[in-house]
mmCIF file of C-alpha atoms in Angstrom:
data_model
loop_
_atom_site.group_PDB
_atom_site.id
_atom_site.type_symbol
_atom_site.label_atom_id
_atom_site.label_comp_id
_atom_site.label_asym_id
_atom_site.label_seq_id
_atom_site.Cartn_x
_atom_site.Cartn_y
_atom_site.Cartn_z
ATOM 1 C CA MET A 1 4.775 -5.049 -8.088
ATOM 2 C CA SER A 2 8.397 -4.460 -7.686
ATOM 3 C CA THR A 3 9.681 -2.013 -5.678
ATOM 4 C CA THR A 4 13.417 -0.102 -4.910
ATOM 5 C CA GLY A 5 14.005 -2.250 -1.511
ATOM 6 C CA ALA A 6 12.296 -2.813 1.689
ATOM 7 C CA ASN A 7 11.051 0.608 2.377
ATOM 8 C CA ALA A 8 8.285 1.095 4.819
ATOM 9 C CA ASP A 9 6.639 3.239 2.086
ATOM 10 C CA PRO A 10 6.979 1.319 -1.396
ATOM 11 C CA LEU A 11 4.699 3.551 -2.938
ATOM 12 C CA ALA A 12 6.648 6.771 -1.583
ATOM 13 C CA ALA A 13 9.952 4.622 -3.031
ATOM 14 C CA LEU A 14 8.715 4.490 -6.538
ATOM 15 C CA GLY A 15 7.539 8.754 -6.494
ATOM 16 C CA ALA A 16 11.673 8.773 -5.648
ATOM 17 C CA LEU A 17 12.581 7.107 -9.019
ATOM 18 C CA PRO A 18 14.262 9.182 -11.356
ATOM 19 C CA GLY A 19 11.642 10.932 -13.535
ATOM 20 C CA VAL A 20 9.103 10.592 -11.427
ATOM 21 C CA ALA A 21 9.086 14.113 -9.589
ATOM 22 C CA GLU A 22 8.897 15.506 -12.750
ATOM 23 C CA SER A 23 5.957 13.233 -14.097
ATOM 24 C CA VAL A 24 4.016 14.082 -10.989
ATOM 25 C CA GLU A 25 4.855 17.843 -11.180
ATOM 26 C CA SER A 26 3.496 18.119 -15.169
ATOM 27 C CA VAL A 27 0.181 16.417 -14.119
ATOM 28 C CA ARG A 28 -0.460 18.795 -11.211
ATOM 29 C CA LYS A 29 0.565 21.786 -13.943
ATOM 30 C CA ALA A 30 -2.356 20.255 -16.720
ATOM 31 C CA VAL A 31 -4.838 19.561 -13.753
ATOM 32 C CA ASP A 32 -4.458 22.930 -12.532
ATOM 33 C CA ARG A 33 -4.948 24.174 -15.937
ATOM 34 C CA VAL A 34 -8.462 22.816 -16.456
ATOM 35 C CA TYR A 35 -9.586 23.747 -12.869
ATOM 36 C CA GLY A 36 -8.490 27.228 -13.034
ATOM 37 C CA HIS A 37 -10.449 27.479 -16.273
ATOM 38 C CA ARG A 38 -13.269 30.214 -15.906
ATOM 39 C CA ILE A 39 -16.248 27.825 -17.444
ATOM 40 C CA MET A 40 -15.280 25.305 -14.372
ATOM 41 C CA ARG A 41 -16.548 27.704 -12.039
ATOM 42 C CA ARG A 42 -19.867 28.025 -13.787
ATOM 43 C CA ARG A 43 -20.237 24.779 -15.558
ATOM 44 C CA SER A 44 -18.243 22.094 -14.002
ATOM 45 C CA ASN A 45 -20.934 19.601 -14.360
ATOM 46 C CA GLU A 46 -21.333 19.608 -17.520
ATOM 47 C CA ILE A 47 -17.413 19.173 -17.822
ATOM 48 C CA THR A 48 -17.792 15.991 -15.793
ATOM 49 C CA SER A 49 -20.251 14.642 -17.704
ATOM 50 C CA GLU A 50 -18.659 15.022 -20.792
ATOM 51 C CA ALA A 51 -15.265 13.785 -19.246
ATOM 52 C CA ALA A 52 -17.040 10.734 -18.103
ATOM 53 C CA LEU A 53 -18.335 9.960 -21.425
ATOM 54 C CA ARG A 54 -15.057 10.707 -23.379
ATOM 55 C CA GLY A 55 -13.324 8.386 -20.402
ATOM 56 C CA ALA A 56 -15.492 5.404 -21.220
ATOM 57 C CA ARG A 57 -14.923 5.487 -24.993
ATOM 58 C CA GLY A 58 -11.465 5.730 -24.445
ATOM 59 C CA SER A 59 -11.665 3.041 -22.374
ATOM 60 C CA ALA A 60 -13.552 0.726 -24.522
ATOM 61 C CA ALA A 61 -11.103 1.414 -27.267
ATOM 62 C CA LEU A 62 -8.605 0.034 -25.429
ATOM 63 C CA SER A 63 -10.694 -2.810 -24.776
ATOM 64 C CA GLY A 64 -10.881 -3.347 -28.501
ATOM 65 C CA ALA A 65 -13.956 -1.169 -29.130
ATOM 66 C CA ASP A 66 -12.936 1.867 -30.809
ATOM 67 C CA TRP A 67 -16.035 3.640 -31.502
ATOM 68 C CA ALA A 68 -16.618 7.393 -32.580
ATOM 69 C CA LEU A 69 -17.553 9.593 -29.640
ATOM 70 C CA GLU A 70 -20.913 10.403 -31.366
ATOM 71 C CA GLU A 71 -21.347 6.980 -31.514
ATOM 72 C CA VAL A 72 -20.890 6.442 -27.910
ATOM 73 C CA ARG A 73 -23.337 9.466 -27.089
ATOM 74 C CA ARG A 74 -25.934 8.322 -29.775
ATOM 75 C CA ARG A 75 -26.253 4.545 -28.758
ATOM 76 C CA SER A 76 -29.000 3.398 -26.009
ATOM 77 C CA ASP A 77 -28.408 -0.153 -26.417
ATOM 78 C CA PHE A 78 -25.164 -1.921 -26.028
ATOM 79 C CA SER A 79 -26.401 -5.597 -26.050
ATOM 80 C CA GLY A 80 -25.695 -6.083 -29.446
ATOM 81 C CA ASP A 81 -21.940 -7.892 -29.848
ATOM 82 C CA ASP A 82 -18.614 -7.902 -27.911
ATOM 83 C CA GLU A 83 -17.632 -4.113 -29.068
ATOM 84 C CA ALA A 84 -21.107 -2.876 -27.956
ATOM 85 C CA ARG A 85 -20.886 -4.909 -24.625
ATOM 86 C CA ALA A 86 -17.520 -3.338 -24.030
ATOM 87 C CA VAL A 87 -18.528 0.159 -24.550
ATOM 88 C CA GLY A 88 -21.781 -0.756 -22.348
ATOM 89 C CA ALA A 89 -19.409 -1.949 -19.573
ATOM 90 C CA ALA A 90 -17.066 1.085 -19.885
ATOM 91 C CA LEU A 91 -20.019 3.341 -19.441
ATOM 92 C CA ARG A 92 -21.472 1.578 -16.344
ATOM 93 C CA LEU A 93 -18.255 1.299 -14.686
ATOM 94 C CA THR A 94 -17.429 5.245 -15.040
ATOM 95 C CA ALA A 95 -21.033 6.023 -13.522
ATOM 96 C CA GLU A 96 -20.206 3.723 -10.842
ATOM 97 C CA ALA A 97 -16.798 4.821 -9.860
ATOM 98 C CA GLY A 98 -18.290 7.668 -8.513
ATOM 99 C CA GLN A 99 -20.398 6.025 -6.150
ATOM 100 C CA LEU A 100 -17.671 3.979 -4.749
ATOM 101 C CA LEU A 101 -15.048 6.649 -3.461
ATOM 102 C CA SER A 102 -15.860 6.642 -0.185
ATOM 103 C CA ILE A 103 -15.604 2.696 0.070
ATOM 104 C CA TRP A 104 -11.927 2.418 -1.561
ATOM 105 C CA ARG A 105 -9.674 3.387 1.328
ATOM 106 C CA GLN A 106 -11.537 0.912 3.409
ATOM 107 C CA SER A 107 -12.294 -1.989 1.167
ATOM 108 C CA PRO A 108 -10.205 -1.861 -1.984
ATOM 109 C CA LEU A 109 -11.094 -5.728 -2.698
ATOM 110 C CA ARG A 110 -14.806 -4.970 -2.278
ATOM 111 C CA VAL A 111 -14.775 -1.910 -4.787
ATOM 112 C CA LEU A 112 -12.660 -4.029 -7.247
ATOM 113 C CA ALA A 113 -15.432 -7.170 -7.086
ATOM 114 C CA ARG A 114 -18.205 -4.312 -7.399
ATOM 115 C CA LEU A 115 -16.696 -2.952 -10.481
ATOM 116 C CA HIS A 116 -16.069 -6.353 -11.853
ATOM 117 C CA LEU A 117 -19.803 -7.228 -11.271
ATOM 118 C CA VAL A 118 -20.728 -4.033 -12.669
ATOM 119 C CA ALA A 119 -18.435 -4.473 -16.055
ATOM 120 C CA ALA A 120 -19.368 -8.486 -16.455
ATOM 121 C CA ALA A 121 -23.045 -8.450 -15.056
ATOM 122 C CA ASP A 122 -23.486 -11.500 -18.169
ATOM 123 C CA LYS A 123 -20.636 -13.796 -16.860
ATOM 124 C CA ALA A 124 -22.912 -15.581 -14.488
ATOM 125 C CA ASP A 125 -21.235 -17.216 -11.320
ATOM 126 C CA GLN A 126 -17.599 -15.868 -12.423
ATOM 127 C CA VAL A 127 -18.542 -12.235 -11.590
ATOM 128 C CA GLY A 128 -17.423 -10.075 -8.829
ATOM 129 C CA ARG A 129 -14.584 -12.315 -7.636
ATOM 130 C CA PRO A 130 -11.630 -13.249 -8.198
ATOM 131 C CA ARG A 131 -10.487 -16.381 -10.548
ATOM 132 C CA GLN A 132 -10.029 -19.454 -9.191
ATOM 133 C CA ASN A 133 -7.811 -22.060 -10.413
ATOM 134 C CA GLY A 134 -8.173 -23.639 -13.841
ATOM 135 C CA GLU A 135 -10.665 -20.989 -14.928
ATOM 136 C CA PRO A 136 -9.588 -19.260 -18.222
ATOM 137 C CA VAL A 137 -8.774 -15.453 -18.622
ATOM 138 C CA ASP A 138 -10.351 -13.409 -21.404
ATOM 139 C CA GLU A 139 -8.048 -10.777 -21.913
ATOM 140 C CA PRO A 140 -7.099 -11.158 -25.625
ATOM 141 C CA LEU A 141 -5.632 -7.609 -25.793
ATOM 142 C CA VAL A 142 -2.847 -8.265 -22.852
ATOM 143 C CA GLU A 143 -0.890 -11.003 -23.916
ATOM 144 C CA LEU A 144 1.499 -10.701 -20.706
ATOM 145 C CA PRO A 145 2.252 -14.470 -18.717
ATOM 146 C CA LEU A 146 -0.916 -15.056 -16.579
ATOM 147 C CA PRO A 147 0.124 -15.404 -12.709
ATOM 148 C CA ASP A 148 -1.415 -18.360 -11.359
ATOM 149 C CA ALA A 149 -4.615 -17.869 -9.233
ATOM 150 C CA GLU A 150 -2.819 -18.461 -6.064
ATOM 151 C CA GLU A 151 -0.236 -15.667 -6.956
ATOM 152 C CA ALA A 152 -3.041 -13.523 -8.295
ATOM 153 C CA HIS A 153 -4.856 -13.856 -4.911
ATOM 154 C CA GLY A 154 -1.527 -13.003 -2.769
ATOM 155 C CA ARG A 155 -0.429 -10.021 -4.656
ATOM 156 C CA LEU A 156 -4.199 -8.343 -4.937
ATOM 157 C CA ASP A 157 -4.055 -8.728 -0.941
ATOM 158 C CA GLY A 158 -0.761 -7.100 -0.921
ATOM 159 C CA LEU A 159 -2.010 -4.254 -3.262
ATOM 160 C CA ALA A 160 -4.948 -3.591 -1.278
ATOM 161 C CA ALA A 161 -3.179 -3.683 2.142
ATOM 162 C CA LEU A 162 -0.917 -0.852 0.017
ATOM 163 C CA VAL A 163 -4.035 1.162 -0.499
ATOM 164 C CA ALA A 164 -5.533 1.094 2.779
ATOM 165 C CA ALA A 165 -2.255 1.565 4.726
ATOM 166 C CA GLY A 166 -2.213 5.199 2.719
ATOM 167 C CA GLY A 167 1.396 6.529 2.718
ATOM 168 C CA PHE A 168 2.715 9.660 1.386
ATOM 169 C CA ALA A 169 2.790 8.583 -2.161
ATOM 170 C CA PRO A 170 1.960 11.061 -5.091
ATOM 171 C CA ALA A 171 -1.273 10.157 -6.325
ATOM 172 C CA LEU A 172 0.005 9.541 -9.905
ATOM 173 C CA VAL A 173 1.950 6.979 -8.243
ATOM 174 C CA THR A 174 -0.499 5.233 -6.550
ATOM 175 C CA ALA A 175 -2.987 5.050 -9.480
ATOM 176 C CA ALA A 176 -0.442 4.000 -11.881
ATOM 177 C CA VAL A 177 0.651 0.953 -9.514
ATOM 178 C CA VAL A 178 -2.923 -0.066 -8.857
ATOM 179 C CA HIS A 179 -3.758 0.499 -12.473
ATOM 180 C CA GLY A 180 -0.457 -1.841 -13.703
ATOM 181 C CA GLU A 181 -0.538 -4.311 -11.041
ATOM 182 C CA LEU A 182 -4.442 -5.135 -11.967
ATOM 183 C CA LEU A 183 -3.309 -5.610 -15.773
ATOM 184 C CA ALA A 184 -0.574 -7.464 -14.695
ATOM 185 C CA LEU A 185 -2.563 -9.896 -12.473
ATOM 186 C CA ARG A 186 -5.618 -10.032 -14.294
ATOM 187 C CA PRO A 187 -7.509 -11.343 -11.102
ATOM 188 C CA PHE A 188 -10.604 -11.641 -12.902
ATOM 189 C CA THR A 189 -11.765 -14.143 -15.741
ATOM 190 C CA SER A 190 -12.765 -11.083 -17.917
ATOM 191 C CA ASP A 191 -12.814 -7.450 -18.275
ATOM 192 C CA ASN A 192 -9.718 -6.832 -16.341
ATOM 193 C CA GLY A 193 -8.395 -3.822 -18.433
ATOM 194 C CA LEU A 194 -11.619 -1.910 -17.849
ATOM 195 C CA VAL A 195 -11.894 -2.588 -14.120
ATOM 196 C CA ALA A 196 -7.963 -1.717 -14.307
ATOM 197 C CA ARG A 197 -9.072 1.666 -15.792
ATOM 198 C CA ALA A 198 -11.842 2.527 -13.610
ATOM 199 C CA ALA A 199 -9.727 1.602 -10.535
ATOM 200 C CA GLU A 200 -7.121 4.207 -11.565
ATOM 201 C CA ARG A 201 -9.623 6.806 -12.059
ATOM 202 C CA ILE A 202 -11.036 6.037 -8.304
ATOM 203 C CA VAL A 203 -7.560 6.748 -7.250
ATOM 204 C CA LEU A 204 -7.121 10.043 -8.859
ATOM 205 C CA VAL A 205 -10.442 10.997 -8.044
ATOM 206 C CA GLY A 206 -10.522 10.176 -4.270
ATOM 207 C CA SER A 207 -7.091 11.387 -3.817
ATOM 208 C CA GLY A 208 -7.830 14.883 -4.430
ATOM 209 C CA LEU A 209 -5.877 15.361 -7.475
ATOM 210 C CA ASP A 210 -9.083 15.839 -9.607
ATOM 211 C CA PRO A 211 -11.988 15.736 -7.113
ATOM 212 C CA LYS A 212 -14.566 16.922 -9.851
ATOM 213 C CA SER A 213 -13.016 13.824 -12.499
ATOM 214 C CA VAL A 214 -12.311 15.813 -15.111
ATOM 215 C CA CYS A 215 -9.130 14.866 -16.101
ATOM 216 C CA PRO A 216 -10.105 11.308 -17.521
ATOM 217 C CA ALA A 217 -6.765 9.260 -18.117
ATOM 218 C CA GLU A 218 -8.325 6.798 -20.388
ATOM 219 C CA VAL A 219 -8.809 9.317 -23.301
ATOM 220 C CA GLY A 220 -5.188 9.723 -22.826
ATOM 221 C CA HIS A 221 -4.113 6.119 -22.735
ATOM 222 C CA ALA A 222 -6.332 6.016 -26.011
ATOM 223 C CA GLU A 223 -4.743 8.884 -27.723
ATOM 224 C CA LEU A 224 -1.205 7.678 -27.015
ATOM 225 C CA GLY A 225 -2.311 4.201 -28.517
ATOM 226 C CA ARG A 226 -2.708 0.817 -27.492
ATOM 227 C CA ALA A 227 0.999 -0.139 -28.705
ATOM 228 C CA ALA A 228 2.583 2.442 -26.175
ATOM 229 C CA TYR A 229 0.144 1.571 -23.767
ATOM 230 C CA LEU A 230 1.682 -2.142 -23.700
ATOM 231 C CA ALA A 231 4.795 -1.487 -24.031
ATOM 232 C CA ALA A 232 4.971 0.802 -20.916
ATOM 233 C CA LEU A 233 2.898 -2.074 -19.373
ATOM 234 C CA ASP A 234 5.808 -4.436 -19.928
ATOM 235 C CA GLY A 235 8.079 -1.847 -18.526
ATOM 236 C CA TYR A 236 5.912 -2.184 -15.509
ATOM 237 C CA VAL A 237 5.847 -6.021 -15.125
ATOM 238 C CA SER A 238 9.650 -5.971 -15.592
ATOM 239 C CA GLY A 239 10.070 -4.579 -12.324
ATOM 240 C CA THR A 240 12.654 -2.571 -13.013
ATOM 241 C CA PRO A 241 13.487 0.778 -11.944
ATOM 242 C CA GLU A 242 13.392 2.201 -15.154
ATOM 243 C CA GLY A 243 10.184 -0.067 -16.364
ATOM 244 C CA MET A 244 8.278 1.055 -13.371
ATOM 245 C CA ALA A 245 9.207 5.011 -13.799
ATOM 246 C CA ALA A 246 8.236 4.384 -17.439
ATOM 247 C CA TRP A 247 4.950 3.126 -16.819
ATOM 248 C CA ILE A 248 4.381 6.016 -14.339
ATOM 249 C CA ALA A 249 5.421 8.455 -16.941
ATOM 250 C CA HIS A 250 2.874 6.907 -19.358
ATOM 251 C CA CYS A 251 0.098 7.180 -16.750
ATOM 252 C CA GLY A 252 1.139 10.786 -16.506
ATOM 253 C CA LYS A 253 0.924 11.454 -19.884
ATOM 254 C CA ALA A 254 -2.476 10.063 -19.915
ATOM 255 C CA VAL A 255 -3.480 12.159 -17.466
ATOM 256 C CA ALA A 256 -2.501 15.062 -18.638
ATOM 257 C CA LEU A 257 -4.108 14.299 -21.924
ATOM 258 C CA GLY A 258 -7.019 13.964 -20.274
ATOM 259 C CA ALA A 259 -6.854 17.529 -18.628
ATOM 260 C CA ARG A 260 -6.045 18.860 -21.874
ATOM 261 C CA GLU A 261 -9.214 17.167 -23.577
ATOM 262 C CA SER A 262 -11.883 18.619 -20.725
ATOM 263 C CA THR A 263 -10.050 21.664 -21.290
ATOM 264 C CA ALA A 264 -10.509 22.116 -24.960
ATOM 265 C CA VAL A 265 -14.141 21.055 -24.255
ATOM 266 C CA CYS A 266 -13.932 24.272 -21.703
ATOM 267 C CA GLU A 267 -13.129 26.539 -24.444
ATOM 268 C CA ALA A 268 -15.436 25.268 -26.671
ATOM 269 C CA LEU A 269 -18.383 26.302 -23.782
ATOM 270 C CA GLN A 270 -16.842 29.280 -23.639
ATOM 271 C CA ARG A 271 -16.856 30.043 -27.147
ATOM 272 C CA GLY A 272 -20.665 29.117 -27.291
ATOM 273 C CA ALA A 273 -21.391 31.376 -24.269
ATOM 274 C CA ALA A 274 -19.555 34.292 -26.134
#
Protein backbone atom coordinates (compact mmCIF):
# COMPACT_ATOMS: atom_id res chain seq x y z
CA MET A 1 0.00 0.00 0.00
CA SER A 2 1.25 3.44 -0.88
CA THR A 3 0.18 6.61 0.91
CA THR A 4 0.66 10.30 0.36
CA GLY A 5 3.63 10.80 2.64
CA ALA A 6 4.71 9.89 6.13
CA ASN A 7 1.44 10.79 7.83
CA ALA A 8 0.72 9.48 11.32
CA ASP A 9 -2.60 8.21 9.99
CA PRO A 10 -1.99 7.05 6.39
CA LEU A 11 -5.57 5.89 5.93
CA ALA A 12 -6.84 9.33 6.86
CA ALA A 13 -4.35 10.79 4.38
CA LEU A 14 -5.97 8.72 1.65
CA GLY A 15 -9.31 10.16 2.69
CA ALA A 16 -7.96 13.59 1.77
CA LEU A 17 -7.17 12.62 -1.84
CA PRO A 18 -9.08 14.57 -4.52
CA GLY A 19 -12.53 13.13 -5.08
CA VAL A 20 -12.50 10.76 -2.11
CA ALA A 21 -14.60 13.01 0.12
CA GLU A 22 -17.24 13.13 -2.60
CA SER A 23 -17.24 9.32 -2.82
CA VAL A 24 -17.61 9.05 0.95
CA GLU A 25 -20.54 11.47 0.95
CA SER A 26 -22.23 9.71 -1.96
CA VAL A 27 -21.98 6.38 -0.16
CA ARG A 28 -23.37 7.84 3.05
CA LYS A 29 -26.41 9.20 1.20
CA ALA A 30 -27.03 5.84 -0.51
CA VAL A 31 -26.76 3.98 2.80
CA ASP A 32 -29.06 6.48 4.53
CA ARG A 33 -31.70 5.96 1.85
CA VAL A 34 -31.99 2.24 2.44
CA TYR A 35 -31.84 2.57 6.23
CA GLY A 36 -34.55 5.21 6.09
CA HIS A 37 -36.95 2.99 4.17
CA ARG A 38 -40.12 2.16 6.09
CA ILE A 39 -39.68 -1.59 5.41
CA MET A 40 -36.34 -1.54 7.25
CA ARG A 41 -38.13 -0.66 10.48
CA ARG A 42 -40.25 -3.82 10.37
CA ARG A 43 -38.45 -6.38 8.25
CA SER A 44 -34.75 -5.58 8.47
CA ASN A 45 -33.83 -9.22 9.13
CA GLU A 46 -35.31 -10.21 5.78
CA ILE A 47 -33.38 -7.47 4.03
CA THR A 48 -30.16 -8.59 5.72
CA SER A 49 -30.70 -12.21 4.68
CA GLU A 50 -31.44 -11.26 1.09
CA ALA A 51 -28.43 -8.92 0.98
CA ALA A 52 -26.20 -11.75 2.20
CA LEU A 53 -27.43 -14.07 -0.54
CA ARG A 54 -27.02 -11.45 -3.25
CA GLY A 55 -23.63 -10.41 -1.94
CA ALA A 56 -22.37 -13.98 -2.01
CA ARG A 57 -23.64 -14.39 -5.57
CA GLY A 58 -21.81 -11.22 -6.60
CA SER A 59 -18.54 -12.25 -4.97
CA ALA A 60 -18.68 -15.69 -6.59
CA ALA A 61 -19.35 -14.07 -9.98
CA LEU A 62 -16.14 -12.05 -9.65
CA SER A 63 -14.31 -15.32 -8.96
CA GLY A 64 -15.62 -16.86 -12.17
CA ALA A 65 -18.88 -18.47 -11.00
CA ASP A 66 -21.51 -16.13 -12.43
CA TRP A 67 -24.68 -17.98 -11.46
CA ALA A 68 -28.21 -16.67 -11.59
CA LEU A 69 -29.53 -15.60 -8.20
CA GLU A 70 -32.31 -18.19 -8.29
CA GLU A 71 -29.79 -20.95 -8.93
CA VAL A 72 -27.82 -19.87 -5.86
CA ARG A 73 -31.05 -19.76 -3.87
CA ARG A 74 -32.19 -23.18 -5.06
CA ARG A 75 -28.95 -25.15 -4.83
CA SER A 76 -28.06 -27.08 -1.69
CA ASP A 77 -24.99 -29.02 -2.90
CA PHE A 78 -21.94 -26.93 -3.79
CA SER A 79 -19.37 -29.71 -4.14
CA GLY A 80 -19.74 -30.56 -7.82
CA ASP A 81 -17.09 -28.49 -9.63
CA ASP A 82 -14.93 -25.38 -9.28
CA GLU A 83 -17.83 -22.99 -9.92
CA ALA A 84 -20.06 -24.72 -7.39
CA ARG A 85 -17.26 -24.69 -4.83
CA ALA A 86 -16.71 -20.96 -5.40
CA VAL A 87 -20.40 -20.23 -4.82
CA GLY A 88 -20.42 -22.42 -1.72
CA ALA A 89 -17.31 -20.69 -0.38
CA ALA A 90 -18.86 -17.26 -0.95
CA LEU A 91 -22.00 -18.27 0.92
CA ARG A 92 -19.98 -19.66 3.83
CA LEU A 93 -17.86 -16.52 4.01
CA THR A 94 -20.89 -14.26 4.06
CA ALA A 95 -22.35 -16.24 6.94
CA GLU A 96 -19.03 -16.34 8.80
CA ALA A 97 -18.26 -12.63 8.43
CA GLY A 98 -20.96 -11.66 10.90
CA GLN A 99 -19.42 -13.89 13.56
CA LEU A 100 -16.02 -12.20 13.31
CA LEU A 101 -16.93 -8.55 13.76
CA SER A 102 -15.89 -8.39 17.43
CA ILE A 103 -12.48 -9.92 16.67
CA TRP A 104 -11.55 -7.87 13.61
CA ARG A 105 -10.17 -4.73 15.25
CA GLN A 106 -8.19 -6.65 17.88
CA SER A 107 -6.82 -9.39 15.62
CA PRO A 108 -7.33 -8.87 11.90
CA LEU A 109 -4.79 -11.54 10.98
CA ARG A 110 -6.72 -14.09 12.99
CA VAL A 111 -9.91 -13.09 11.15
CA LEU A 112 -8.25 -13.34 7.75
CA ALA A 113 -6.90 -16.78 8.60
CA ARG A 114 -10.36 -17.87 9.67
CA LEU A 115 -11.91 -16.51 6.48
CA HIS A 116 -9.44 -18.47 4.38
CA LEU A 117 -10.10 -21.61 6.40
CA VAL A 118 -13.82 -21.22 5.76
CA ALA A 119 -13.36 -20.49 2.05
CA ALA A 120 -10.79 -23.19 1.28
CA ALA A 121 -11.67 -25.95 3.68
CA ASP A 122 -10.81 -28.59 1.07
CA LYS A 123 -7.25 -27.35 0.43
CA ALA A 124 -5.55 -29.58 3.04
CA ASP A 125 -2.65 -28.06 5.01
CA GLN A 126 -2.51 -24.81 3.02
CA VAL A 127 -5.65 -23.35 4.58
CA GLY A 128 -5.83 -20.73 7.28
CA ARG A 129 -2.27 -19.44 6.95
CA PRO A 130 -0.33 -17.12 4.64
CA ARG A 131 1.47 -18.82 1.77
CA GLN A 132 5.11 -19.83 2.09
CA ASN A 133 7.98 -19.42 -0.34
CA GLY A 134 7.56 -21.64 -3.36
CA GLU A 135 3.84 -22.26 -2.90
CA PRO A 136 1.81 -21.39 -6.00
CA VAL A 137 -1.24 -19.15 -5.85
CA ASP A 138 -4.46 -20.21 -7.55
CA GLU A 139 -6.03 -16.85 -8.41
CA PRO A 140 -6.29 -16.92 -12.22
CA LEU A 141 -8.56 -13.90 -12.61
CA VAL A 142 -6.04 -11.53 -10.97
CA GLU A 143 -3.02 -11.28 -13.24
CA LEU A 144 -0.96 -8.74 -11.34
CA PRO A 145 2.68 -9.41 -10.45
CA LEU A 146 2.74 -11.57 -7.33
CA PRO A 147 4.78 -10.34 -4.34
CA ASP A 148 7.00 -13.00 -2.85
CA ALA A 149 5.95 -14.58 0.42
CA GLU A 150 8.30 -12.46 2.55
CA GLU A 151 6.97 -9.20 1.11
CA ALA A 152 3.39 -10.42 1.41
CA HIS A 153 3.89 -11.31 5.08
CA GLY A 154 5.44 -7.93 5.86
CA ARG A 155 2.73 -5.94 4.13
CA LEU A 156 0.02 -8.08 5.71
CA ASP A 157 1.47 -7.30 9.13
CA GLY A 158 1.48 -3.61 8.22
CA LEU A 159 -2.15 -3.74 7.13
CA ALA A 160 -3.12 -5.48 10.35
CA ALA A 161 -1.31 -2.81 12.38
CA LEU A 162 -3.20 -0.04 10.56
CA VAL A 163 -6.54 -1.74 11.21
CA ALA A 164 -5.74 -2.38 14.88
CA ALA A 165 -4.59 1.22 15.38
CA GLY A 166 -7.95 2.58 14.30
CA GLY A 167 -7.74 6.22 13.33
CA PHE A 168 -10.06 8.69 11.69
CA ALA A 169 -10.30 7.44 8.12
CA PRO A 170 -13.82 7.03 6.71
CA ALA A 171 -15.09 3.46 6.67
CA LEU A 172 -15.12 3.44 2.87
CA VAL A 173 -11.42 4.27 2.73
CA THR A 174 -10.45 1.58 5.23
CA ALA A 175 -12.63 -1.02 3.51
CA ALA A 176 -11.18 -0.16 0.09
CA VAL A 177 -7.59 -0.39 1.34
CA VAL A 178 -8.19 -3.74 3.06
CA HIS A 179 -9.85 -5.08 -0.07
CA GLY A 180 -7.20 -3.73 -2.44
CA GLU A 181 -4.23 -4.78 -0.36
CA LEU A 182 -5.45 -8.36 -0.01
CA LEU A 183 -5.99 -8.62 -3.76
CA ALA A 184 -2.59 -7.08 -4.47
CA LEU A 185 -0.78 -9.39 -2.03
CA ARG A 186 -2.81 -12.58 -2.55
CA PRO A 187 -1.40 -13.78 0.79
CA PHE A 188 -3.10 -17.18 0.63
CA THR A 189 -2.65 -19.98 -1.87
CA SER A 190 -6.25 -19.67 -3.08
CA ASP A 191 -9.55 -17.79 -2.68
CA ASN A 192 -7.93 -14.41 -2.04
CA GLY A 193 -10.63 -12.54 -3.94
CA LEU A 194 -13.40 -14.12 -1.92
CA VAL A 195 -11.52 -13.40 1.32
CA ALA A 196 -10.80 -9.79 0.28
CA ARG A 197 -14.45 -9.07 -0.43
CA ALA A 198 -15.54 -10.69 2.84
CA ALA A 199 -13.02 -8.54 4.70
CA GLU A 200 -14.38 -5.44 2.96
CA ARG A 201 -17.85 -6.41 4.22
CA ILE A 202 -16.53 -6.83 7.77
CA VAL A 203 -15.03 -3.32 7.73
CA LEU A 204 -18.20 -1.72 6.37
CA VAL A 205 -20.40 -3.45 8.94
CA GLY A 206 -18.04 -3.21 11.91
CA SER A 207 -17.37 0.48 11.31
CA GLY A 208 -21.04 1.31 11.76
CA LEU A 209 -21.50 2.49 8.18
CA ASP A 210 -23.70 -0.53 7.42
CA PRO A 211 -24.40 -2.12 10.81
CA LYS A 212 -27.22 -4.37 9.57
CA SER A 213 -25.18 -5.53 6.55
CA VAL A 214 -27.78 -4.51 3.98
CA CYS A 215 -25.49 -2.74 1.47
CA PRO A 216 -23.57 -5.60 -0.17
CA ALA A 217 -20.61 -4.10 -2.01
CA GLU A 218 -20.10 -7.44 -3.75
CA VAL A 219 -23.33 -6.82 -5.68
CA GLY A 220 -21.99 -3.51 -6.90
CA HIS A 221 -18.57 -4.89 -7.82
CA ALA A 222 -20.24 -7.58 -9.90
CA GLU A 223 -22.60 -5.10 -11.53
CA LEU A 224 -19.74 -2.78 -12.48
CA GLY A 225 -18.07 -5.76 -14.10
CA ARG A 226 -14.84 -7.71 -13.77
CA ALA A 227 -12.99 -5.55 -16.33
CA ALA A 228 -13.72 -2.34 -14.41
CA TYR A 229 -12.89 -4.10 -11.13
CA LEU A 230 -9.47 -5.18 -12.37
CA ALA A 231 -8.77 -1.80 -14.00
CA ALA A 232 -9.51 -0.03 -10.72
CA LEU A 233 -7.33 -2.54 -8.89
CA ASP A 234 -4.47 -1.66 -11.26
CA GLY A 235 -4.87 1.91 -10.02
CA TYR A 236 -4.57 0.78 -6.42
CA VAL A 237 -1.47 -1.27 -7.15
CA SER A 238 0.15 1.67 -8.96
CA GLY A 239 0.30 3.49 -5.63
CA THR A 240 -0.27 6.86 -7.28
CA PRO A 241 -2.70 9.29 -5.64
CA GLU A 242 -4.87 9.18 -8.75
CA GLY A 243 -4.88 5.40 -8.84
CA MET A 244 -5.64 5.06 -5.15
CA ALA A 245 -8.46 7.60 -5.39
CA ALA A 246 -9.90 5.78 -8.41
CA TRP A 247 -9.92 2.46 -6.50
CA ILE A 248 -11.63 4.05 -3.49
CA ALA A 249 -14.20 5.67 -5.79
CA HIS A 250 -14.81 2.32 -7.48
CA CYS A 251 -15.43 0.68 -4.10
CA GLY A 252 -17.74 3.56 -3.21
CA LYS A 253 -19.79 2.99 -6.34
CA ALA A 254 -20.01 -0.70 -5.44
CA VAL A 255 -21.35 0.03 -1.96
CA ALA A 256 -23.87 2.52 -3.38
CA LEU A 257 -25.06 -0.06 -5.90
CA GLY A 258 -25.40 -2.61 -3.10
CA ALA A 259 -27.51 -0.11 -1.18
CA ARG A 260 -29.62 0.46 -4.28
CA GLU A 261 -30.16 -3.30 -4.59
CA SER A 262 -31.48 -3.54 -1.05
CA THR A 263 -33.66 -0.47 -1.58
CA ALA A 264 -35.23 -2.30 -4.52
CA VAL A 265 -35.80 -5.33 -2.27
CA CYS A 266 -37.52 -3.04 0.25
CA GLU A 267 -39.72 -1.64 -2.50
CA ALA A 268 -40.67 -5.13 -3.66
CA LEU A 269 -41.58 -6.19 -0.11
CA GLN A 270 -43.59 -3.02 0.33
CA ARG A 271 -45.58 -3.67 -2.84
CA GLY A 272 -46.23 -7.22 -1.69
CA ALA A 273 -47.53 -5.97 1.65
CA ALA A 274 -49.74 -3.30 0.11
